[in-house]
Tab-separated table of C-alpha atoms in Angstrom:
chain	number	residue	atom	x	y	z
W	22	MET	CA	-80.298	28.628	81.875
W	23	SER	CA	-82.046	27.676	85.187
W	24	ALA	CA	-80.623	26.967	88.181
W	25	ASP	CA	-80.519	23.318	88.212
W	26	GLY	CA	-78.065	23.388	84.967
W	27	ARG	CA	-80.573	21.405	82.878
W	28	GLY	CA	-81.967	23.862	80.524
W	29	SER	CA	-84.680	26.717	79.738
W	30	ALA	CA	-87.899	26.136	79.578
W	31	GLY	CA	-89.530	27.274	75.603
W	32	ARG	CA	-92.490	29.645	75.212
W	33	SER	CA	-95.135	26.337	74.827
W	34	GLY	CA	-93.127	25.297	78.160
W	35	ARG	CA	-91.620	22.574	76.653
W	36	ARG	CA	-87.665	22.151	77.855
W	37	VAL	CA	-84.974	21.956	75.420
W	38	ARG	CA	-81.345	21.205	75.619
W	39	ASP	CA	-78.919	24.238	74.609
W	40	ALA	CA	-76.618	22.060	73.210
W	41	GLU	CA	-79.583	20.462	70.926
W	42	VAL	CA	-80.660	24.132	70.270
W	43	VAL	CA	-77.206	25.231	68.925
W	44	ARG	CA	-77.303	21.492	66.363
W	45	ARG	CA	-80.301	22.603	65.019
W	46	ARG	CA	-79.198	26.023	64.523
W	47	ARG	CA	-75.980	24.831	63.357
W	48	THR	CA	-77.967	21.924	60.555
W	49	PRO	CA	-77.618	23.509	56.624
W	50	ARG	CA	-80.925	23.691	54.897
W	51	LEU	CA	-81.335	22.762	51.657
W	52	ASP	CA	-83.166	25.932	49.992
W	53	LEU	CA	-84.277	26.266	46.349
W	54	VAL	CA	-81.952	28.905	45.654
W	55	SER	CA	-79.102	26.044	46.686
W	56	ALA	CA	-80.109	23.683	44.827
W	57	LEU	CA	-80.451	25.779	41.849
W	58	ALA	CA	-76.491	27.434	42.343
W	59	VAL	CA	-76.093	23.924	42.252
W	60	VAL	CA	-77.622	22.069	39.201
W	61	VAL	CA	-77.785	25.048	37.121
W	62	PRO	CA	-74.116	24.704	35.916
W	63	LEU	CA	-74.171	21.072	35.861
W	64	VAL	CA	-76.566	20.689	33.014
W	65	THR	CA	-74.958	24.355	31.468
W	66	VAL	CA	-71.649	22.117	31.126
W	67	GLY	CA	-73.491	18.701	29.969
W	68	ALA	CA	-75.331	21.352	27.221
W	69	LEU	CA	-72.024	22.455	26.253
W	70	ALA	CA	-70.600	19.404	25.950
W	71	GLY	CA	-73.020	18.500	23.356
W	72	VAL	CA	-72.440	21.070	20.826
W	73	ARG	CA	-70.246	20.310	17.816
W	74	HIS	CA	-67.737	23.406	17.136
W	75	PRO	CA	-66.781	24.000	13.978
W	76	PRO	CA	-63.254	23.011	12.191
W	77	VAL	CA	-60.384	25.363	12.979
W	78	HIS	CA	-58.927	26.527	9.632
W	79	ASP	CA	-55.006	26.991	9.557
W	80	GLN	CA	-54.586	30.431	8.346
W	81	THR	CA	-51.375	29.873	7.300
W	82	HIS	CA	-50.264	28.502	3.701
W	83	PRO	CA	-46.675	28.548	2.593
W	84	PRO	CA	-46.126	30.739	-1.169
W	85	SER	CA	-48.223	29.280	-3.685
W	86	LEU	CA	-46.539	28.666	-7.663
W	87	THR	CA	-48.250	31.116	-10.329
W	88	SER	CA	-47.269	31.460	-14.102
W	89	LEU	CA	-44.741	34.293	-14.473
W	90	THR	CA	-46.369	37.910	-16.149
W	91	ASP	CA	-43.197	39.917	-15.012
W	92	SER	CA	-39.168	39.055	-14.665
W	93	ALA	CA	-35.705	40.673	-13.720
W	94	ILE	CA	-32.349	39.374	-14.094
W	95	VAL	CA	-29.611	41.294	-13.796
W	96	CYS	CA	-26.461	40.974	-15.310
W	97	PRO	CA	-22.472	42.464	-14.058
W	98	GLY	CA	-20.991	45.589	-14.546
W	99	ALA	CA	-18.412	44.812	-17.721
W	100	VAL	CA	-14.832	44.986	-17.048
W	101	PRO	CA	-11.771	44.917	-18.810
W	102	ALA	CA	-11.691	41.010	-19.088
W	103	ALA	CA	-15.128	40.386	-19.313
W	104	PRO	CA	-16.959	43.308	-22.038
W	105	ASP	CA	-20.066	41.723	-23.551
W	106	ALA	CA	-23.219	41.325	-22.566
W	107	TRP	CA	-25.955	39.020	-24.209
W	108	VAL	CA	-29.792	38.885	-23.473
W	109	SER	CA	-32.266	36.190	-25.373
W	110	THR	CA	-35.233	34.020	-23.850
W	111	ALA	CA	-35.968	30.408	-23.883
W	112	SER	CA	-40.042	30.703	-23.807
W	113	GLY	CA	-40.591	30.287	-27.001
W	114	HIS	CA	-41.736	33.381	-28.108
W	115	GLN	CA	-40.304	36.362	-29.632
W	116	GLY	CA	-41.288	40.230	-28.303
W	117	SER	CA	-38.509	43.134	-26.526
W	118	VAL	CA	-38.001	43.541	-23.031
W	119	SER	CA	-37.258	46.222	-20.566
W	120	VAL	CA	-33.514	47.309	-20.733
W	121	THR	CA	-32.153	49.146	-17.694
W	122	ALA	CA	-28.249	49.725	-18.154
W	123	ASP	CA	-25.849	53.084	-17.494
W	124	GLY	CA	-29.119	55.399	-16.294
W	125	ARG	CA	-31.147	54.244	-19.095
W	126	GLN	CA	-33.967	52.633	-20.389
W	127	SER	CA	-34.436	51.241	-23.927
W	128	SER	CA	-36.107	48.027	-25.414
W	129	THR	CA	-34.476	45.395	-26.938
W	130	PRO	CA	-36.138	42.365	-29.219
W	131	VAL	CA	-35.702	39.097	-28.456
W	132	ARG	CA	-36.618	35.598	-30.094
W	133	ASN	CA	-36.160	31.579	-28.810
W	134	GLY	CA	-32.417	30.858	-29.469
W	135	VAL	CA	-31.151	34.374	-30.882
W	136	LEU	CA	-28.506	36.841	-29.091
W	137	ALA	CA	-28.814	39.782	-28.446
W	138	PRO	CA	-26.153	42.103	-27.680
W	139	VAL	CA	-26.384	44.991	-24.756
W	140	PRO	CA	-23.739	47.158	-25.317
W	141	ALA	CA	-23.886	48.695	-21.628
W	142	ALA	CA	-20.818	49.598	-19.618
W	143	GLY	CA	-22.834	49.195	-16.154
W	144	ALA	CA	-25.087	46.498	-14.740
W	145	VAL	CA	-28.522	45.768	-16.934
W	146	VAL	CA	-31.252	44.882	-15.493
W	147	VAL	CA	-33.291	42.756	-18.392
W	148	ARG	CA	-36.937	42.814	-17.381
W	149	GLY	CA	-40.442	40.355	-18.963
W	150	SER	CA	-43.560	40.520	-18.802
W	151	ASP	CA	-45.883	38.464	-20.192
W	152	ALA	CA	-45.512	35.520	-22.882
W	153	LEU	CA	-41.426	36.815	-22.204
W	154	ALA	CA	-41.327	36.607	-18.899
W	155	PRO	CA	-40.348	33.092	-18.298
W	156	GLY	CA	-37.149	31.714	-19.208
W	157	LEU	CA	-35.518	35.187	-19.509
W	158	LEU	CA	-31.641	34.899	-20.284
W	159	GLY	CA	-28.684	36.906	-20.439
W	160	LEU	CA	-24.928	36.660	-19.674
W	161	ARG	CA	-21.663	38.824	-19.431
W	162	ALA	CA	-18.561	37.290	-21.189
W	163	GLY	CA	-15.015	37.966	-22.332
W	164	THR	CA	-12.723	35.671	-24.166
W	165	ALA	CA	-9.431	36.561	-24.419
W	166	PRO	CA	-9.538	35.458	-21.535
W	167	LEU	CA	-12.318	33.368	-21.510
W	168	THR	CA	-14.369	35.142	-18.430
W	169	THR	CA	-17.689	34.420	-17.356
W	170	GLN	CA	-21.201	35.248	-15.575
W	171	THR	CA	-24.260	34.459	-16.147
W	172	CYS	CA	-26.745	36.675	-15.487
W	173	SER	CA	-28.489	35.810	-12.358
W	174	VAL	CA	-32.267	36.508	-10.397
W	175	PRO	CA	-32.794	38.122	-7.577
W	176	ALA	CA	-32.432	36.715	-4.444
W	177	SER	CA	-32.649	36.909	-0.435
W	178	GLU	CA	-29.901	34.721	0.049
W	179	GLN	CA	-26.373	33.312	-1.516
W	180	TRP	CA	-23.029	32.504	-0.622
W	181	PHE	CA	-19.987	32.502	-2.675
W	182	THR	CA	-16.713	30.263	-1.038
W	183	GLY	CA	-13.412	30.901	-1.893
W	184	ILE	CA	-13.044	34.878	-2.046
W	185	GLY	CA	-10.196	36.714	-1.189
W	186	SER	CA	-8.657	40.115	0.008
W	187	GLY	CA	-5.512	40.502	-0.178
W	188	PRO	CA	-2.683	41.802	-2.347
W	189	GLU	CA	-2.897	39.047	-4.033
W	190	HIS	CA	-5.951	37.053	-4.158
W	191	ASP	CA	-9.028	39.832	-3.657
W	192	SER	CA	-12.747	40.239	-4.246
W	193	VAL	CA	-15.072	42.323	-5.719
W	194	ILE	CA	-18.653	42.089	-4.442
W	195	GLU	CA	-21.433	43.772	-6.825
W	196	LEU	CA	-24.421	44.274	-5.366
W	197	VAL	CA	-27.186	45.666	-7.712
W	198	ASN	CA	-31.288	46.921	-6.569
W	199	PRO	CA	-33.180	46.471	-9.642
W	200	ASP	CA	-36.171	47.808	-7.907
W	201	SER	CA	-37.950	51.073	-7.116
W	202	GLY	CA	-37.097	50.749	-3.300
W	203	ARG	CA	-34.196	50.700	-1.175
W	204	ALA	CA	-32.562	47.082	-0.131
W	205	ASP	CA	-31.425	46.282	2.996
W	206	VAL	CA	-28.543	43.357	3.173
W	207	ASP	CA	-25.445	41.768	5.703
W	208	ILE	CA	-22.569	40.157	4.369
W	209	THR	CA	-21.091	37.332	7.130
W	210	LEU	CA	-17.314	36.380	6.483
W	211	TYR	CA	-16.061	33.039	7.182
W	212	GLY	CA	-12.180	32.608	7.182
W	213	ARG	CA	-10.360	31.591	10.570
W	214	ARG	CA	-13.500	32.344	12.100
W	215	SER	CA	-17.650	34.184	11.634
W	216	PHE	CA	-17.066	37.604	11.242
W	217	SER	CA	-18.453	40.786	9.994
W	218	VAL	CA	-17.421	44.837	9.862
W	219	ARG	CA	-19.854	48.245	10.326
W	220	LYS	CA	-18.895	48.463	6.570
W	221	LEU	CA	-20.733	45.377	5.619
W	222	ARG	CA	-23.759	45.114	7.814
W	223	GLY	CA	-27.094	47.433	6.927
W	224	ILE	CA	-26.088	47.976	4.183
W	225	THR	CA	-29.021	49.825	2.265
W	226	ILE	CA	-28.976	50.115	-1.540
W	227	PRO	CA	-30.966	52.837	-2.902
W	228	ALA	CA	-33.327	51.714	-6.073
W	229	HIS	CA	-31.977	51.034	-9.544
W	230	ARG	CA	-28.604	51.341	-8.102
W	231	THR	CA	-25.510	49.668	-8.178
W	232	VAL	CA	-23.113	49.457	-4.968
W	233	SER	CA	-19.741	47.698	-5.237
W	234	LEU	CA	-17.384	46.684	-2.168
W	235	ASP	CA	-13.696	45.816	-2.900
W	236	LEU	CA	-12.705	43.422	0.060
W	237	GLY	CA	-9.025	43.686	-0.151
W	238	ALA	CA	-10.309	47.695	1.483
W	239	ILE	CA	-12.317	46.914	3.272
W	240	VAL	CA	-10.877	43.729	5.684
W	241	PRO	CA	-7.526	43.038	4.621
W	242	ARG	CA	-6.349	39.496	5.385
W	243	ARG	CA	-4.376	36.806	3.569
W	244	LEU	CA	-6.770	34.074	3.896
W	245	VAL	CA	-8.897	32.075	1.690
W	246	LEU	CA	-13.143	33.474	2.953
W	247	SER	CA	-16.462	32.696	2.265
W	248	ALA	CA	-19.661	35.545	1.791
W	249	GLN	CA	-22.949	34.433	3.187
W	250	VAL	CA	-25.153	38.047	1.786
W	251	GLN	CA	-28.594	38.032	3.204
W	252	VAL	CA	-30.847	40.728	2.111
W	253	SER	CA	-33.266	41.899	4.802
W	254	ARG	CA	-35.275	44.196	2.634
W	255	GLY	CA	-36.123	43.580	-1.423
W	256	ARG	CA	-34.358	42.224	-4.130
W	257	LEU	CA	-30.509	42.137	-4.849
W	258	ALA	CA	-28.262	40.389	-7.251
W	259	VAL	CA	-25.197	39.779	-6.783
W	260	HIS	CA	-22.165	38.977	-7.942
W	261	VAL	CA	-18.201	38.465	-7.430
W	262	LEU	CA	-15.267	39.369	-9.609
W	263	ASP	CA	-12.775	37.297	-8.368
W	264	ARG	CA	-8.893	38.696	-8.927
W	265	ARG	CA	-5.631	37.227	-8.280
W	266	THR	CA	-2.508	39.016	-8.980
W	267	ASP	CA	1.147	38.051	-9.731
W	268	LEU	CA	2.910	40.109	-7.619
W	269	THR	CA	6.072	39.465	-9.618
W	270	THR	CA	5.140	40.737	-13.428
W	271	HIS	CA	1.431	42.929	-11.544
W	272	LYS	CA	-0.531	41.108	-14.845
W	273	THR	CA	-3.926	40.028	-12.917
W	274	THR	CA	-6.633	37.378	-14.127
W	275	SER	CA	-10.209	38.105	-13.007
W	276	GLU	CA	-13.181	35.423	-13.492
W	277	TRP	CA	-16.827	35.664	-11.147
W	278	LEU	CA	-17.619	33.557	-9.059
W	279	PRO	CA	-20.653	32.019	-9.652
W	280	ARG	CA	-23.142	31.910	-6.639
W	281	GLN	CA	-24.285	28.655	-4.305
W	282	ASP	CA	-27.764	28.869	-3.351
W	283	ALA	CA	-27.309	27.080	0.101
W	284	PRO	CA	-24.962	24.755	2.139
W	285	ALA	CA	-25.618	21.131	1.615
W	286	LEU	CA	-24.796	17.722	2.701
W	287	ASP	CA	-23.893	16.481	-0.838
W	288	ASN	CA	-21.964	19.715	-3.137
W	289	ARG	CA	-21.336	18.098	-6.320
W	290	LEU	CA	-18.720	19.514	-8.607
W	291	ILE	CA	-18.876	18.986	-12.152
W	292	GLY	CA	-16.669	19.870	-14.743
W	293	LEU	CA	-13.015	20.575	-14.394
W	294	PRO	CA	-10.845	22.077	-16.706
W	295	ALA	CA	-7.843	20.405	-17.741
W	296	GLY	CA	-3.729	21.521	-18.478
W	297	VAL	CA	-1.300	21.997	-16.372
W	298	GLY	CA	-1.957	23.981	-12.992
W	299	ARG	CA	-2.773	24.855	-9.547
W	300	ARG	CA	-5.984	22.704	-8.379
W	301	THR	CA	-7.007	23.832	-5.199
W	302	LEU	CA	-10.749	22.808	-2.752
W	303	GLN	CA	-11.975	25.296	-0.973
W	304	ILE	CA	-15.191	24.171	1.721
W	305	ALA	CA	-17.004	26.918	3.779
W	306	ASN	CA	-18.666	25.497	7.626
W	307	PRO	CA	-21.109	28.483	8.215
W	308	SER	CA	-21.942	26.150	11.447
W	309	GLU	CA	-21.450	25.990	15.199
W	310	ASP	CA	-20.684	22.608	14.752
W	311	GLN	CA	-17.408	20.705	13.894
W	312	VAL	CA	-18.278	18.639	10.305
W	313	ARG	CA	-16.575	16.724	8.738
W	314	ALA	CA	-16.186	16.003	5.303
W	315	GLN	CA	-15.135	13.465	2.434
W	316	ILE	CA	-13.451	14.283	-0.627
W	317	LYS	CA	-14.240	11.948	-4.014
W	318	VAL	CA	-13.537	11.818	-7.462
W	319	VAL	CA	-16.204	12.025	-10.122
W	320	THR	CA	-15.536	9.901	-13.099
W	321	GLY	CA	-18.081	8.964	-15.898
W	322	ASP	CA	-19.450	5.954	-14.446
W	323	THR	CA	-17.919	6.148	-11.129
W	324	THR	CA	-17.229	7.907	-8.073
W	325	PHE	CA	-13.787	6.968	-5.584
W	326	ALA	CA	-11.915	8.606	-2.295
W	327	PRO	CA	-8.590	8.917	-3.820
W	328	ALA	CA	-5.404	7.804	-1.971
W	329	GLY	CA	-3.718	9.584	0.437
W	330	LEU	CA	-6.416	12.255	1.108
W	331	ASP	CA	-8.194	11.423	4.177
W	332	THR	CA	-11.703	13.457	5.751
W	333	VAL	CA	-11.220	16.633	6.119
W	334	SER	CA	-12.132	18.437	9.961
W	335	VAL	CA	-13.612	22.100	8.920
W	336	PRO	CA	-13.649	24.179	12.368
W	337	PRO	CA	-17.140	25.622	12.843
W	338	GLY	CA	-17.447	29.301	11.251
W	339	THR	CA	-14.460	28.425	8.703
W	340	THR	CA	-13.285	28.507	5.206
W	341	VAL	CA	-10.459	25.195	4.064
W	342	GLU	CA	-8.760	24.881	1.557
W	343	VAL	CA	-7.921	21.513	0.548
W	344	PRO	CA	-4.631	21.350	-1.836
W	345	LEU	CA	-6.225	18.915	-5.026
W	346	THR	CA	-3.516	18.952	-7.715
W	347	LYS	CA	-1.220	16.255	-6.765
W	348	VAL	CA	-4.465	14.723	-6.535
W	349	LEU	CA	-6.439	15.403	-9.515
W	350	GLY	CA	-2.962	15.677	-11.488
W	351	LYS	CA	-3.252	12.225	-12.781
W	352	ALA	CA	-7.275	11.944	-12.391
W	353	LEU	CA	-7.397	13.945	-14.756
W	354	GLN	CA	-5.469	12.166	-17.391
W	355	ASP	CA	-7.803	8.944	-16.235
W	356	GLY	CA	-11.485	10.449	-16.891
W	357	ALA	CA	-11.816	12.694	-13.696
W	358	LEU	CA	-14.498	14.489	-14.711
W	359	GLY	CA	-15.372	16.573	-11.021
W	360	ILE	CA	-15.406	16.693	-7.122
W	361	ARG	CA	-17.821	15.667	-4.395
W	362	VAL	CA	-18.087	16.638	-1.092
W	363	LEU	CA	-19.918	14.560	1.602
W	364	ALA	CA	-20.298	16.240	4.993
W	365	ASP	CA	-21.780	15.575	8.438
W	366	GLY	CA	-23.760	18.805	8.253
W	367	PRO	CA	-24.206	21.508	5.280
W	368	VAL	CA	-21.279	23.082	3.806
W	369	THR	CA	-20.493	24.743	0.199
W	370	ALA	CA	-18.004	24.098	-1.727
W	371	SER	CA	-15.949	25.442	-4.732
W	372	VAL	CA	-12.772	24.739	-6.860
W	373	ALA	CA	-10.003	27.102	-8.115
W	374	THR	CA	-8.308	25.808	-10.959
W	375	GLN	CA	-5.293	27.975	-12.004
W	376	LEU	CA	-3.942	27.662	-15.133
W	377	ALA	CA	-1.061	29.856	-16.957
W	378	GLY	CA	-2.959	33.276	-17.685
W	379	ASP	CA	-6.126	32.240	-15.847
W	380	GLU	CA	-8.341	31.147	-13.242
W	381	ALA	CA	-11.578	28.952	-13.604
W	382	LEU	CA	-13.948	28.389	-10.748
W	383	THR	CA	-16.146	25.346	-10.553
W	384	VAL	CA	-19.163	25.596	-7.200
W	385	ALA	CA	-21.403	23.178	-5.896
W	386	ASP	CA	-24.176	22.767	-8.620
W	387	PRO	CA	-27.793	23.143	-8.416
W	388	VAL	CA	-30.488	21.149	-9.489
W	389	VAL	CA	-31.748	20.663	-12.537
W	390	ARG	CA	-35.211	19.279	-12.913
W	391	HIS	CA	-37.947	20.702	-15.144
W	392	GLU	CA	-35.130	22.601	-18.184
W	393	ALA	CA	-31.826	24.220	-17.686
W	394	ALA	CA	-30.526	26.867	-20.310
W	395	THR	CA	-27.664	29.085	-20.693
W	396	LEU	CA	-26.213	31.293	-23.591
W	397	LEU	CA	-22.800	30.823	-23.927
W	398	PRO	CA	-19.258	33.254	-25.265
W	399	VAL	CA	-18.606	32.806	-28.740
W	400	ALA	CA	-14.826	34.239	-29.822
W	401	PRO	CA	-15.298	37.258	-32.229
W	402	ALA	CA	-14.830	37.565	-35.761
W	403	LYS	CA	-13.102	40.513	-34.708
W	404	PRO	CA	-9.271	40.794	-34.085
W	405	VAL	CA	-8.886	41.328	-30.146
W	406	HIS	CA	-7.663	43.718	-28.015
W	407	GLY	CA	-3.999	43.951	-28.302
W	408	GLY	CA	-4.082	42.178	-31.901
W	409	GLY	CA	-4.106	38.701	-33.211
W	410	LYS	CA	-6.520	36.000	-33.793
W	411	PRO	CA	-8.973	35.199	-30.863
W	412	SER	CA	-8.547	31.653	-29.835
W	413	PRO	CA	-11.773	29.306	-30.785
W	414	VAL	CA	-13.877	28.388	-28.066
W	415	THR	CA	-14.303	24.820	-26.901
W	416	ALA	CA	-17.400	23.670	-24.832
W	417	THR	CA	-18.171	20.795	-23.355
W	418	LEU	CA	-20.860	19.280	-21.416
W	419	TYR	CA	-21.025	17.838	-18.664
W	420	LEU	CA	-23.462	16.141	-16.817
W	421	ALA	CA	-24.401	13.821	-13.647
W	422	ALA	CA	-28.069	11.928	-13.008
W	423	ASP	CA	-29.354	11.420	-10.182
W	424	SER	CA	-31.274	8.499	-11.415
W	425	ALA	CA	-31.658	6.615	-14.576
W	426	GLY	CA	-32.934	8.042	-17.650
W	427	ALA	CA	-31.668	10.920	-20.107
W	428	ALA	CA	-31.243	14.040	-20.989
W	429	GLN	CA	-32.724	16.196	-24.372
W	430	VAL	CA	-29.740	18.550	-25.322
W	431	THR	CA	-30.619	21.299	-28.348
W	432	ALA	CA	-27.689	23.804	-29.148
W	433	TYR	CA	-28.162	26.771	-31.391
W	434	ASP	CA	-25.041	29.573	-32.748
W	435	ALA	CA	-25.704	33.130	-32.295
W	436	SER	CA	-28.283	33.491	-34.674
W	437	GLY	CA	-30.361	30.694	-33.445
W	438	LYS	CA	-29.518	28.160	-36.267
W	439	GLN	CA	-29.773	24.840	-34.782
W	440	LEU	CA	-26.619	22.722	-34.146
W	441	LEU	CA	-27.195	20.037	-32.297
W	442	SER	CA	-30.488	17.942	-30.964
W	443	GLN	CA	-29.675	15.200	-29.734
W	444	ARG	CA	-30.599	13.017	-25.878
W	445	VAL	CA	-28.595	11.810	-24.125
W	446	ALA	CA	-28.874	8.408	-21.654
W	447	GLN	CA	-27.766	8.303	-18.612
W	448	ALA	CA	-27.911	5.427	-15.472
W	449	LEU	CA	-27.692	5.936	-11.980
W	450	GLY	CA	-25.323	7.568	-10.989
W	451	GLN	CA	-23.776	8.363	-14.244
W	452	THR	CA	-21.549	11.700	-15.424
W	453	VAL	CA	-21.889	11.710	-19.365
W	454	ARG	CA	-19.729	14.393	-21.181
W	455	VAL	CA	-21.253	15.622	-24.747
W	456	ALA	CA	-18.977	17.785	-27.017
W	457	LEU	CA	-21.172	20.440	-28.606
W	458	PRO	CA	-20.842	21.509	-31.687
W	459	ALA	CA	-18.068	25.048	-32.692
W	460	GLU	CA	-20.011	28.208	-32.490
W	461	THR	CA	-22.607	27.424	-29.796
W	462	ALA	CA	-23.834	30.600	-28.203
W	463	PHE	CA	-27.632	28.826	-26.977
W	464	LEU	CA	-27.884	25.389	-25.137
W	465	THR	CA	-30.835	24.024	-22.926
W	466	VAL	CA	-31.306	20.974	-21.566
W	467	ALA	CA	-34.034	19.014	-20.456
W	468	PRO	CA	-34.291	16.029	-17.780
W	469	GLN	CA	-36.177	13.125	-18.469
W	470	GLY	CA	-37.586	10.839	-15.573
W	471	THR	CA	-34.598	11.531	-14.030
W	472	GLU	CA	-33.025	15.046	-11.655
W	473	LEU	CA	-29.189	16.221	-12.788
W	474	ARG	CA	-26.752	18.626	-12.260
W	475	GLY	CA	-23.865	19.677	-14.278
W	476	SER	CA	-21.870	22.621	-16.328
W	477	VAL	CA	-19.922	23.907	-19.704
W	478	VAL	CA	-16.478	22.878	-20.104
W	479	LEU	CA	-15.184	26.363	-22.149
W	480	THR	CA	-11.815	26.737	-23.001
W	481	GLY	CA	-10.191	28.662	-25.909
W	482	ASP	CA	-7.808	31.649	-24.380
W	483	GLY	CA	-8.222	30.045	-20.794
W	484	ALA	CA	-11.229	28.124	-19.025
W	485	SER	CA	-14.285	29.642	-17.756
W	486	VAL	CA	-17.224	27.144	-16.131
W	487	VAL	CA	-21.110	27.998	-16.653
W	488	PRO	CA	-23.302	25.601	-13.965
W	489	LEU	CA	-26.474	24.955	-15.651
W	490	SER	CA	-28.901	26.497	-13.705
W	491	GLU	CA	-32.914	25.038	-13.748
W	492	LEU	CA	-35.162	28.248	-16.031
W	493	LEU	CA	-36.821	30.311	-14.026
W	494	THR	CA	-40.396	29.921	-15.730
W	495	GLN	CA	-43.019	30.272	-12.436
W	496	GLY	CA	-43.407	32.329	-9.943
W	497	LEU	CA	-44.413	32.440	-5.804
W	498	VAL	CA	-47.319	34.037	-4.838
W	499	PRO	CA	-47.427	35.091	-0.653
W	500	GLN	CA	-50.217	34.432	1.263
W	501	ILE	CA	-51.810	37.159	2.530
W	502	GLY	CA	-54.834	37.591	5.467
W	503	PRO	CA	-55.618	39.373	8.748
W	504	GLY	CA	-52.074	38.762	10.779
W	505	LEU	CA	-49.975	37.372	8.309
W	506	ASN	CA	-46.863	38.566	7.429
């Protein structure tokens, strides 16, 4: 700055104020590079906005149904009360099936509606292929007293309600691995709370092996229990033999306890054997919330809540017993055919009927949408063990309809001779009773225009209840793709 403070002279002699020089230097200039830095991103964004992206397809799909080309059922090992086993097919075809029992494999000829005996003491694995894969059936049974267990399809989860682990009431869980790879399983028990022990967790069943677990030896307790059997690897067939012992006479009665596929809000237990005895309803609540259950008696044309039986509260993770001897005593004389348990949370249920010298177990019946079939025991012609003539077996079919419709009922004897072909009409909510002919050994039930639940009640030397289950005629194919398990 000059001595007079007014500015300095430029090269051309023009005097410029210092403040003006600073202002000029700070003023931004819009050059070509700056313009491009602004314009190019805007153009790019605009171009991308106009691009149509290809649709994104969901690569996950549920398993799809397919025709069966191979199937297997498993019959439990023989016990003194149930020494006999039979297999058959409802496929409409004939041929041979593979039978693996007692460490040996053989083939057995089967024909639609004809019972083929399987003389084996151990668990029996029956495999059908091609035309004989759908409709494979089997039964383990005895008639002195009546004891039955349908041969089951291996499943990943199964429930058994009302088992025991004490000196008077004990249960044995049989785990059968029908495949060539190992199977892993965990068993959770529900009593006064949900619990498990080391011997019931992480159980590994080697290929083609059977493991029996006596709960009385593993978890000895004087209370009613329920079991959740979860298979985490492989496949297992699970059967539970329920045993009750009179500590005075030391006489033991045995009956297989049918499984329930999953807890439900509405459990219908159709088929209650008549006769003098003690009857107890068992309800299991596997959830973490308190559940309230209403119990109703099922008759031929209605259901009603019996007087004196209040709503039952089932704490979380527990199994409770509800005495029904008094309630059902008169109701059975008036035509009661079953029990319905309506709950505000999913539960499992069963009814234990203790008759003189025998036990019968009724469980929640699965829904039949297409066709059900089962084998039934017939009293042998020869005398039973201990002498005497065997009592004839009487079979009665009970069917409950979810809506108006009908059911086609067909019965055969053990040789495949047709004994009955009857169309049974049903109204909404109606439960019908069909007396099956003597010597019925093979039964099919096909719903028409409705869904059904039902069972067959067997009486003779004691009683037994055989629930109807949907025939396995289709398989599931998993969706396989990159990154999918």
